[in-house]
RNA sequence: GGUUCCAUAGCUCAACUGGAUAGAGCAACUGCCUUCUAAGCAGUAGGUUCGGGGUUCGAGUCCCUGUGGAAUCACCA
């Protein structure tokens, strides 16, 4: 109903089927009850009606029922050209005229597939890194996913606020700070030429190494392992630093600001390469005290309860979960407390948002179930609209990435490697004649990052995915470069058409080549695919669509000549047709945060 | 132990939410560049959808059960 397609085929067909039921079988069947599905490739037709569920109504065998319905539909509508029945499947073949009309409609819409009307205002959170470590492959999945989902929701007419919360405080950053003070000798990103986030991350690693040494020494001196882990000198120093930070001791606070500043400029560079942006940043250092008041007032209202030691809990056993702590016995907050506070803060900052979408790994599924339940219990009606966009880990062939074991794939390194590979491949193929250095470098970025983004986004986010750094990501087949290449080919056609002054010419045609029809059928699905992708928060649906479209167009490209076509109408149509395909590919890839090149 | 998620071709992933003969790509093999870009197109081969039951016209999809894997259940974040 919100689709931008002016001709709603489904609606027409459902009505036709429901009419057929009425007149052939004397049975009222509302259009809504009729389910249509796309016809499988190996059969003639585009829309299929499954008659099995209706045999009790028709009181005839499936084939006969299908025949009767099909005959009635063909006789009584002007959009269905013919039909065939295979077992209980009624396949409907629409007229070329209808497909041409549909194509003309979408060709006239500059933003085909996108919905202009503002629906809801939403917030999407993604990235949200810690400031003690550089970004890695897992963050890439998070960022690409969050950004793509934001784009897709915008395409559905929502106003989206992209935010992240930066975990800028806590023991982890203090560890880096301690190590830097001890071993840094005043090193700065400028002095050593190290990217800020990498530099801070290096000191985090240095801390960990020293910490382990101290533990071993303590064990060697006869202490229990557990005691050693809690009493290693360097850890005590970090904890002391955290206390000083909380008291805002100027020396510590300044150092904290300085080192975080390094990290932020490093992150900014990474986000820039990734091509993701944010509308508002939240910092944990500003929000970590929030939520406590909410808990206390919830306690007064009897939503929460206090244990003997003074700690505050929520009982979720009725919801199938456990009890969960909200305030420690000393009255301080836990992670959950902060998240409650931050969620409420955001709804105050953006009073019109309907829901928040949290792009966070699936290891926090339990956390978010609890969070949404608590917010609901506190009486926030928006809580039930909130959604945890959960995604699986990215595994390496060796198993899970572990920063302490050095088995992380660094985000910057990986992106650079992809761009380098793209450059190498492009040069091998001799594709950059006449490019300036800048154009060439842009192209490598578009291809390399496109390949990486597509590789990650084409997978259902819920599933774990495997990344093998040994095998480079493909540039052929179901990949971004394949789709980008299709776009670039069309761009070449359109340039030539312009040169020959035969672009944007009016045409009048009555039949379509089968390859053209297949493509138009796909194009027609675009609005529905976006709608589904938005509903499911699933960019992979868009990725699949872009691939299908490119694949189908390439078939047309191989089978049908454009500039050798002597019939002017067919020639002009094919140029317009190619332009719409290119435009749609660009839009679809844009929803994934992937650019397309005019030449490659 | 409780809860949740996952298991599909040698590998990486699909299967429009219960529909037809389970599809793509990579890797392997065969063809196609003097015509709009071969990062392409056409084709061959590759499957007991983890095992076992059940529900029904019809199951990779839903239910039960077993096996294998993952996450989570912290006064950690």
XYZ file of C-alpha atoms (C1' of nucleotides) in Angstrom:
677
model
C 0.000 0.000 0.000
C 2.919 2.359 0.578
C 4.726 1.001 -2.421
C 5.706 3.549 -4.981
C 4.686 1.351 -7.884
C 1.616 2.933 -9.355
C 0.458 -0.347 -10.798
C 0.011 -2.914 -8.124
C -0.071 -6.195 -9.977
C -0.627 -8.272 -6.883
C -3.699 -6.280 -6.053
C -5.115 -6.767 -9.533
C -4.406 -10.461 -9.578
C -5.804 -11.104 -6.134
C -8.964 -9.376 -7.120
C -9.158 -11.404 -10.313
C -8.676 -14.636 -8.402
C -11.213 -13.719 -5.802
C -13.705 -12.877 -8.571
C -13.006 -16.190 -10.225
C -13.742 -17.981 -6.977
C -16.994 -16.131 -6.674
C -18.216 -16.856 -10.176
C -16.791 -20.304 -10.791
C -17.098 -21.818 -7.335
C -19.693 -19.496 -5.807
C -17.475 -18.794 -2.871
C -16.563 -15.430 -1.381
C -12.829 -15.130 -0.927
C -11.403 -11.782 0.083
C -8.344 -10.577 -1.789
C -6.393 -10.648 1.444
C -6.829 -14.378 1.773
C -5.240 -14.969 -1.597
C -1.536 -15.704 -1.454
C 0.565 -15.243 -4.556
C 4.154 -16.207 -4.990
C 6.748 -15.649 -7.690
C 6.807 -18.337 -10.329
C 9.857 -20.525 -10.340
C 12.242 -19.890 -13.175
C 11.670 -23.195 -14.936
C 7.972 -22.513 -15.530
C 6.235 -20.033 -17.771
C 4.723 -17.068 -16.009
C 5.536 -14.604 -13.291
C 2.911 -15.095 -10.578
C 1.805 -18.376 -9.117
C -1.335 -19.197 -7.218
C -1.234 -22.406 -5.190
C -4.635 -24.084 -5.329
C -4.035 -26.918 -2.862
C -5.368 -25.072 0.182
C -8.659 -24.362 -1.618
C -9.597 -27.818 -2.813
C -12.293 -28.106 -0.165
C -13.910 -25.078 -1.745
C -13.467 -26.079 -5.341
C -14.431 -29.740 -4.748
C -12.401 -30.667 -7.780
C -8.923 -32.124 -8.334
C -6.088 -29.582 -8.222
C -5.439 -29.569 -11.973
C -9.097 -29.070 -12.850
C -9.462 -26.331 -10.249
C -6.460 -24.541 -11.665
C -7.761 -24.834 -15.202
C -11.140 -23.386 -14.272
C -9.613 -20.480 -12.371
C -7.041 -19.791 -15.070
C -9.613 -19.787 -17.836
C -11.833 -17.397 -15.967
C -8.990 -15.050 -15.196
C -7.711 -14.940 -18.763
C -11.229 -14.338 -20.080
C -12.040 -11.598 -17.628
C -8.910 -9.506 -17.289
C -6.725 -7.730 -19.774
C -3.456 -8.111 -17.909
C -3.157 -11.900 -17.935
C -2.125 -13.238 -21.290
C -2.085 -16.944 -20.583
C -1.802 -19.529 -17.859
C -0.585 -23.032 -17.242
C -1.286 -25.503 -14.493
C 1.367 -27.832 -13.164
C 0.052 -30.120 -10.454
C -1.705 -27.684 -8.151
C 0.188 -24.630 -9.239
C -1.548 -22.062 -11.389
C 1.083 -20.015 -13.207
C -0.045 -16.735 -14.693
C 1.703 -15.042 -17.556
C 1.095 -11.337 -17.842
C 0.943 -9.386 -21.069
C 3.988 -7.621 -22.448
C 1.919 -4.477 -22.538
C 1.496 -4.603 -18.780
C 5.196 -5.083 -18.203
C 5.959 -2.194 -20.525
C 3.475 0.004 -18.663
C 5.072 -0.982 -15.397
C 8.490 -0.203 -16.719
C 7.381 3.193 -17.945
C 5.961 3.973 -14.540
C 9.174 3.224 -12.720
C 11.304 4.913 -15.332
C 9.431 8.104 -14.566
C 10.265 7.926 -10.871
C 13.652 9.359 -10.089
C 13.648 7.756 -6.635
C 12.072 4.491 -7.605
C 11.853 2.150 -4.640
C 12.261 4.846 -2.013
C 9.376 6.175 0.007
C 9.251 9.908 0.463
C 6.586 10.235 3.109
C 8.020 10.377 6.589
C 6.876 7.467 8.646
C 8.479 7.123 12.037
C 11.448 8.657 13.695
C 13.929 6.006 14.767
C 17.321 5.728 16.386
C 19.956 3.253 15.297
C 22.956 2.649 17.494
C 26.035 0.971 16.124
C 29.807 0.759 16.478
C 30.083 1.737 20.161
C 33.720 0.736 20.672
C 35.930 0.751 23.722
C 38.673 3.327 23.588
C 41.504 1.052 24.628
C 41.683 -0.993 21.451
C 41.656 -0.315 17.718
C 38.689 -1.443 15.642
C 38.742 -4.971 14.294
C 36.817 -7.210 11.918
C 33.913 -7.595 14.343
C 33.495 -3.817 14.411
C 33.403 -3.813 10.638
C 30.438 -6.154 10.637
C 28.791 -4.011 13.275
C 29.371 -0.731 11.437
C 28.468 -1.961 7.983
C 25.342 -3.573 9.337
C 24.235 -0.612 11.417
C 24.867 1.855 8.631
C 23.098 -0.258 6.006
C 20.082 -0.809 8.237
C 19.886 2.944 8.819
C 19.901 3.550 5.078
C 17.258 0.919 4.490
C 15.007 2.347 7.180
C 15.419 5.792 5.633
C 14.440 4.329 2.282
C 11.205 3.275 3.938
C 10.493 6.884 4.788
C 11.730 6.833 8.364
C 13.787 9.606 9.847
C 16.802 7.897 11.342
C 19.218 9.181 13.951
C 22.496 7.308 13.829
C 24.227 7.270 17.182
C 26.880 5.440 19.098
C 27.932 5.298 22.698
C 31.641 5.410 23.245
C 32.866 3.389 26.159
C 35.475 5.892 27.092
C 35.829 5.228 30.794
C 36.554 2.333 33.038
C 39.347 0.054 34.038
C 40.300 -0.768 30.451
C 41.398 2.714 29.466
C 43.118 3.117 32.835
C 45.224 0.103 31.973
C 46.466 1.810 28.823
C 47.095 4.976 30.804
C 49.161 3.203 33.450
C 51.259 1.452 30.844
C 51.809 4.662 28.915
C 52.992 6.483 32.036
C 55.337 3.647 32.919
C 56.819 2.859 29.527
C 55.678 5.540 27.131
C 58.449 8.102 27.620
C 56.082 10.720 26.328
C 55.306 8.991 23.046
C 52.545 10.651 21.031
C 50.971 9.794 17.679
C 52.961 12.655 16.194
C 56.273 11.684 17.732
C 56.148 8.086 16.565
C 53.887 8.407 13.558
C 51.482 5.866 15.027
C 47.739 6.129 14.545
C 46.227 7.250 17.855
C 43.976 4.280 18.510
C 46.796 1.899 17.623
C 49.151 3.651 19.991
C 46.745 3.423 22.907
C 46.007 -0.172 21.993
C 49.727 -0.967 22.052
C 49.955 0.225 25.636
C 46.953 -1.865 26.551
C 48.871 -4.862 25.259
C 51.978 -3.745 27.147
C 49.900 -3.562 30.307
C 48.612 -7.057 29.813
C 52.075 -8.444 29.236
C 53.444 -6.845 32.382
C 50.378 -7.939 34.335
C 50.940 -11.540 33.352
C 54.610 -11.352 34.294
C 53.738 -10.024 37.709
C 51.195 -12.764 38.245
C 53.774 -15.386 37.411
C 56.245 -13.809 39.795
C 53.682 -13.810 42.576
C 52.825 -17.435 41.939
C 56.516 -18.221 41.899
C 56.762 -16.583 45.301
C 54.212 -19.030 46.622
C 50.902 -17.152 46.206
C 47.668 -18.653 44.972
C 46.827 -17.858 41.336
C 43.564 -16.210 42.222
C 45.198 -13.987 44.821
C 47.969 -13.082 42.390
C 45.500 -12.022 39.726
C 43.845 -9.641 42.142
C 46.957 -8.250 43.767
C 49.441 -7.732 40.967
C 50.983 -4.319 41.489
C 50.204 -2.964 38.039
C 46.546 -3.888 38.320
C 46.313 -2.117 41.654
C 47.802 0.927 39.979
C 45.128 0.824 37.288
C 42.388 0.506 39.870
C 43.882 3.379 41.786
C 43.872 5.406 38.602
C 40.193 4.659 38.068
C 39.427 5.952 41.551
C 41.405 9.089 40.851
C 39.568 9.509 37.579
C 36.239 9.252 39.352
C 37.379 11.973 41.705
C 38.417 13.958 38.653
C 41.980 14.449 39.794
C 43.315 16.894 37.213
C 46.481 15.001 36.342
C 44.672 11.740 35.664
C 41.712 13.413 34.021
C 43.932 15.361 31.651
C 45.866 12.283 30.686
C 42.592 10.460 30.098
C 41.351 13.247 27.855
C 44.616 13.354 25.969
C 44.772 9.639 25.281
C 41.101 9.400 24.377
C 41.671 12.295 21.997
C 44.289 10.238 20.214
C 41.885 7.359 19.981
C 39.086 9.500 18.579
C 41.200 10.894 15.787
C 42.270 7.341 14.983
C 38.652 6.143 14.973
C 37.609 9.054 12.840
C 40.107 8.039 10.196
C 38.771 4.480 10.283
C 35.132 5.575 10.042
C 36.090 7.784 7.167
C 37.539 4.846 5.285
C 34.528 2.722 6.164
C 32.247 5.432 4.869
C 30.015 5.464 7.933
C 28.764 8.510 9.777
C 26.960 9.354 13.001
C 24.505 12.074 13.864
C 25.203 12.145 17.577
C 27.772 10.636 19.882
C 27.128 9.618 23.448
C 29.986 9.121 25.872
C 29.831 6.713 28.722
C 31.756 9.171 30.865
C 28.701 11.423 30.647
C 26.083 8.741 31.083
C 27.548 6.206 33.492
C 25.892 7.805 36.486
C 22.476 7.880 34.853
C 19.836 5.351 35.623
C 20.395 5.224 39.340
C 17.466 7.557 40.029
C 15.252 5.427 37.817
C 16.174 2.378 39.833
C 15.490 4.121 43.117
C 12.095 5.368 42.019
C 11.325 1.916 40.651
C 12.266 0.555 44.036
C 9.800 2.902 45.713
C 7.059 1.802 43.356
C 7.800 -1.802 44.196
C 8.956 -2.758 40.728
C 12.340 -3.745 42.132
C 13.342 -5.134 45.520
C 16.206 -4.758 47.940
C 18.195 -7.614 49.408
C 19.493 -7.731 52.960
C 22.906 -6.444 51.953
C 21.324 -3.370 50.369
C 21.731 -4.378 46.716
C 18.772 -3.735 44.413
C 17.405 -6.414 42.095
C 14.675 -7.029 39.588
C 12.844 -10.323 39.560
C 12.224 -11.572 36.033
C 11.401 -15.155 36.870
C 7.819 -14.631 35.680
C 9.221 -13.709 32.289
C 11.295 -16.859 32.182
C 14.512 -15.123 33.171
C 16.432 -14.845 36.407
C 16.893 -12.154 38.983
C 19.176 -9.410 37.847
C 21.186 -6.959 39.924
C 20.648 -3.250 39.275
C 22.566 -1.553 42.087
C 25.443 -3.005 44.047
C 25.311 -3.229 47.823
C 27.492 -0.123 48.008
C 24.922 1.704 45.902
C 26.999 1.950 42.726
C 25.696 1.215 39.246
C 26.218 -1.788 37.051
C 26.227 -1.897 33.273
C 22.480 -2.458 33.143
C 21.833 0.619 35.262
C 23.727 2.784 32.796
C 21.940 1.323 29.813
C 18.597 2.060 31.392
C 19.679 5.625 32.000
C 21.099 6.070 28.525
C 17.981 4.703 26.844
C 15.792 7.140 28.745
C 18.178 10.004 28.058
C 17.964 9.340 24.343
C 14.210 9.402 24.337
C 14.412 12.758 26.108
C 16.926 14.051 23.550
C 14.725 12.856 20.691
C 11.162 12.921 22.012
C 9.644 11.767 18.746
C 11.515 8.548 18.230
C 9.392 5.438 18.184
C 12.123 2.991 18.939
C 15.801 2.359 19.281
C 17.654 -0.246 17.326
C 20.800 -1.506 19.019
C 23.405 -3.050 16.760
C 25.247 -5.231 19.218
C 26.717 -8.731 19.029
C 24.595 -11.721 19.910
C 26.521 -12.387 23.094
C 24.409 -9.622 24.590
C 21.027 -11.029 23.663
C 20.211 -11.803 27.271
C 21.250 -8.321 28.331
C 18.888 -6.655 25.893
C 15.972 -8.910 26.724
C 16.417 -7.843 30.310
C 16.897 -4.193 29.403
C 13.703 -3.998 27.346
C 11.733 -5.829 30.017
C 12.898 -3.468 32.734
C 12.109 -0.379 30.669
C 8.690 -1.818 30.030
C 8.157 -2.433 33.743
C 9.210 1.138 34.434
C 6.286 2.172 32.252
C 8.066 3.357 29.128
C 5.686 2.441 26.364
C 8.362 2.676 23.672
C 10.259 -0.190 25.278
C 8.370 -2.841 23.370
C 9.301 -1.216 20.060
C 13.006 -1.408 20.795
C 14.993 -3.940 18.890
C 18.296 -5.635 19.440
C 19.874 -5.978 16.007
C 21.896 -8.978 16.986
C 24.596 -10.392 14.787
C 26.882 -13.383 14.978
C 30.578 -13.329 15.535
C 32.998 -13.315 12.651
C 35.065 -16.443 13.028
C 38.508 -17.118 11.693
C 39.473 -20.604 10.518
C 41.394 -20.895 13.776
C 38.231 -20.083 15.701
C 37.177 -16.998 17.554
C 39.179 -13.802 17.368
C 41.000 -13.120 20.609
C 42.821 -9.875 21.079
C 44.967 -11.244 23.874
C 46.190 -14.032 21.644
C 46.882 -11.662 18.817
C 44.387 -13.367 16.505
C 42.418 -10.238 15.695
C 42.022 -8.969 12.179
C 42.614 -5.238 12.363
C 39.981 -3.168 10.576
C 42.403 -0.675 9.025
C 44.763 -3.397 7.852
C 41.983 -5.401 6.294
C 40.501 -2.418 4.474
C 43.924 -1.416 3.170
C 44.574 -4.949 2.028
C 41.285 -4.978 0.126
C 42.123 -1.715 -1.597
C 45.585 -3.004 -2.496
C 44.135 -6.167 -3.942
C 41.632 -4.121 -5.929
C 44.457 -2.014 -7.298
C 46.440 -5.068 -8.276
C 43.498 -6.711 -10.017
C 42.573 -3.522 -11.829
C 46.094 -3.036 -13.140
C 46.305 -6.661 -14.246
C 43.153 -6.190 -16.263
C 44.492 -2.976 -17.744
C 41.347 -1.048 -16.880
C 42.691 2.349 -15.986
C 43.894 3.826 -19.246
C 43.408 7.547 -19.126
C 42.757 7.661 -15.384
C 44.461 10.278 -13.278
C 46.180 8.984 -10.145
C 43.360 10.357 -8.083
C 40.668 8.689 -10.190
C 42.551 5.414 -10.026
C 42.887 5.592 -6.282
C 39.193 6.431 -5.903
C 38.347 3.416 -8.010
C 40.494 1.081 -5.897
C 38.734 2.331 -2.808
C 35.303 1.862 -4.297
C 36.084 -1.666 -5.429
C 38.103 -2.811 -2.427
C 35.711 -1.517 0.201
C 32.717 -2.525 -1.852
C 33.979 -6.088 -2.000
C 34.541 -6.127 1.752
C 31.190 -4.607 2.642
C 29.294 -6.885 0.311
C 31.142 -9.944 1.592
C 29.957 -9.137 5.091
C 26.491 -7.798 4.308
C 25.333 -10.565 1.992
C 25.139 -12.897 4.977
C 22.146 -13.061 7.286
C 23.296 -11.061 10.337
C 22.049 -13.635 12.806
C 24.464 -16.217 11.557
C 28.067 -16.585 12.500
C 30.231 -16.076 9.502
C 33.633 -17.321 8.580
C 36.419 -15.118 7.325
C 39.590 -16.675 6.042
C 42.382 -14.086 5.823
C 44.488 -16.547 3.825
C 42.018 -16.602 0.967
C 41.434 -13.160 -0.418
C 37.853 -12.060 -0.865
C 36.596 -12.786 -4.360
C 36.078 -10.164 -7.030
C 34.022 -12.457 -9.247
C 30.628 -14.048 -8.966
C 28.364 -13.027 -6.123
C 30.435 -10.024 -5.124
C 30.302 -6.240 -5.130
C 32.813 -5.880 -7.993
C 30.520 -8.027 -10.164
C 27.631 -5.687 -9.486
C 29.804 -2.598 -9.798
C 31.099 -3.897 -13.098
C 27.582 -4.277 -14.400
C 26.911 -0.688 -13.434
C 30.092 0.537 -15.119
C 29.185 -1.292 -18.323
C 25.809 0.399 -18.424
C 27.453 3.720 -17.688
C 29.604 3.165 -20.769
C 26.507 2.459 -22.841
C 24.837 5.610 -21.599
C 27.915 7.691 -22.371
C 27.954 6.349 -25.877
C 24.235 6.977 -26.301
C 24.719 10.536 -25.203
C 27.583 10.940 -27.608
C 25.389 9.668 -30.442
C 22.601 11.946 -29.215
C 20.202 9.050 -28.853
C 19.748 9.116 -25.094
C 16.370 9.948 -23.543
C 14.477 9.508 -26.791
C 10.810 8.609 -26.712
C 9.950 5.107 -27.825
C 6.884 3.011 -28.504
C 7.159 -0.735 -28.217
C 4.678 -3.542 -27.843
C 6.783 -6.590 -27.064
C 9.666 -7.407 -24.796
C 12.600 -9.746 -25.239
C 12.435 -12.510 -22.642
C 15.619 -11.231 -21.011
C 14.130 -7.753 -20.816
C 10.975 -9.096 -19.265
C 12.940 -10.974 -16.592
C 14.742 -7.780 -15.664
C 11.551 -5.723 -15.520
C 10.000 -8.357 -13.281
C 12.942 -8.008 -10.930
C 12.860 -4.231 -10.995
C 9.218 -4.415 -10.093
C 10.096 -6.288 -6.920
C 12.463 -3.647 -5.640
C 10.004 -1.750 -3.401
C 8.830 -4.982 -1.797
C 12.365 -6.135 -1.196
C 13.233 -2.877 0.533
C 10.120 -3.162 2.643
C 11.042 -6.677 3.680
C 14.653 -5.727 4.348
C 13.465 -2.897 6.586
C 10.986 -5.076 8.410
C 13.578 -7.767 9.057
C 16.504 -5.374 9.542
C 18.213 -7.480 6.905
C 20.563 -5.814 4.413
C 21.355 -9.193 2.882
C 17.966 -9.067 1.170
C 19.077 -5.935 -0.667
C 22.439 -7.515 -1.466
C 20.695 -10.526 -2.943
C 18.440 -8.267 -4.976
C 21.324 -6.241 -6.397
C 23.073 -9.439 -7.374
C 19.991 -10.933 -9.020
C 19.423 -7.754 -10.958
C 23.014 -7.481 -12.161
C 23.068 -11.150 -13.085
C 19.872 -10.902 -15.074
C 20.981 -7.740 -16.822
C 24.259 -9.371 -17.800
C 22.299 -12.125 -19.462
C 20.412 -9.512 -21.441
C 23.694 -7.786 -22.234
C 25.166 -10.957 -23.661
C 22.080 -11.917 -25.626
C 20.782 -8.636 -26.937
C 22.672 -5.995 -28.825
C 21.777 -2.377 -28.216
C 23.591 -0.221 -30.726
C 23.238 -2.728 -33.549
C 19.482 -2.665 -33.157
C 17.948 -1.233 -36.314
C 14.499 -0.635 -34.939
C 14.705 2.852 -33.438
C 11.972 2.196 -30.904
C 13.706 -0.909 -29.591
C 17.026 0.926 -29.528
C 15.653 3.843 -27.534
C 13.829 1.529 -25.190
C 16.950 -0.498 -24.458
C 18.875 2.630 -23.616
C 16.143 3.810 -21.251
C 15.861 0.303 -19.869
C 19.598 0.116 -19.182
C 19.486 3.506 -17.500
C 16.799 2.332 -15.084
C 18.773 -0.789 -14.252
C 21.878 1.280 -13.573
C 19.939 3.679 -11.407
C 18.377 0.854 -9.437
C 21.713 -0.873 -8.914
C 23.142 2.378 -7.646
C 20.232 2.895 -5.271
C 20.370 -0.663 -3.963
C 24.115 -0.583 -3.437
C 23.743 2.804 -1.800
C 21.455 1.194 0.762
C 24.370 -1.062 1.629
C 26.778 1.846 1.830
C 28.538 0.679 -1.317
C 29.479 3.052 -4.116
C 29.474 2.244 -7.809
C 32.057 3.507 -10.333
C 31.298 5.057 -13.711
C 34.220 3.161 -15.179
C 36.138 0.101 -14.077
C 22.469 -27.836 34.799
C 18.537 -23.769 32.775
C 17.557 -20.573 28.524
C 18.502 -19.034 23.484
C 20.718 -19.626 18.685
C 23.033 -22.607 14.870
C 23.906 -27.368 11.602
C 22.089 -27.159 3.658
C 27.248 -29.218 -2.414
C 34.656 -29.853 -1.055
C 34.432 -24.196 0.621
C 31.384 -19.414 1.412
C 26.270 -18.456 1.384
C 20.631 -18.571 -0.563
C 15.857 -20.824 -0.586
C 10.563 -14.751 -0.675
C 8.620 -17.338 6.230
C 4.779 -24.489 4.807
C 4.970 -25.109 -1.862
C 6.886 -27.478 -7.626
C 12.871 -31.180 -9.649
C 16.758 -27.476 -2.678
C 19.526 -22.591 -5.788
C 24.049 -19.019 -6.541
C 29.269 -18.019 -6.225
C 34.265 -19.987 -5.352
C 37.303 -24.236 -6.483
C 37.270 -28.333 -10.985
C 36.074 -29.271 -16.136
C 33.893 -27.495 -21.608
C 32.819 -23.731 -24.904
C 32.350 -18.037 -26.233
C 36.467 -11.714 -27.153
C 37.628 -8.354 -35.068
C 30.653 -6.268 -32.930
C 27.949 -1.765 -26.541
C 33.960 -3.309 -20.989
C 35.446 -11.398 -20.760
C 35.695 -8.372 -13.035
C 31.267 -11.120 -18.307
C 28.035 -15.117 -20.785
C 26.544 -20.324 -21.798
C 27.267 -25.282 -20.076
C 29.164 -30.086 -17.208
C 29.853 -32.150 -12.522
C 28.897 -31.787 -7.364
C 23.003 -33.050 -2.140
C 20.186 -39.017 2.389
C 19.309 -30.453 3.865
C 23.423 -33.763 11.097
C 20.512 -38.759 12.817
C 15.490 -40.622 14.235
C 10.284 -39.945 14.847
C 5.712 -36.808 14.184
C 2.043 -33.038 12.137
C -0.473 -32.749 6.333
C -2.339 -32.599 0.120
C 3.066 -30.975 0.689
C 8.598 -30.176 5.542
C 15.384 -27.706 4.634
C 11.386 -24.644 6.954
C 6.638 -26.368 12.190
C 6.588 -30.086 16.812
C 9.241 -34.020 19.730
C 13.914 -36.504 20.420
C 19.093 -37.595 19.949
C 24.113 -35.792 18.321
C 27.591 -31.867 17.435
C 28.809 -26.544 17.908
C 28.087 -21.418 19.894
C 26.343 -17.709 23.270
C 24.389 -16.530 27.888
C 22.740 -17.271 32.976
C 28.505 -12.304 37.388
C 28.075 -6.959 43.061
C 32.532 -7.599 34.649
C 31.669 -4.015 30.742
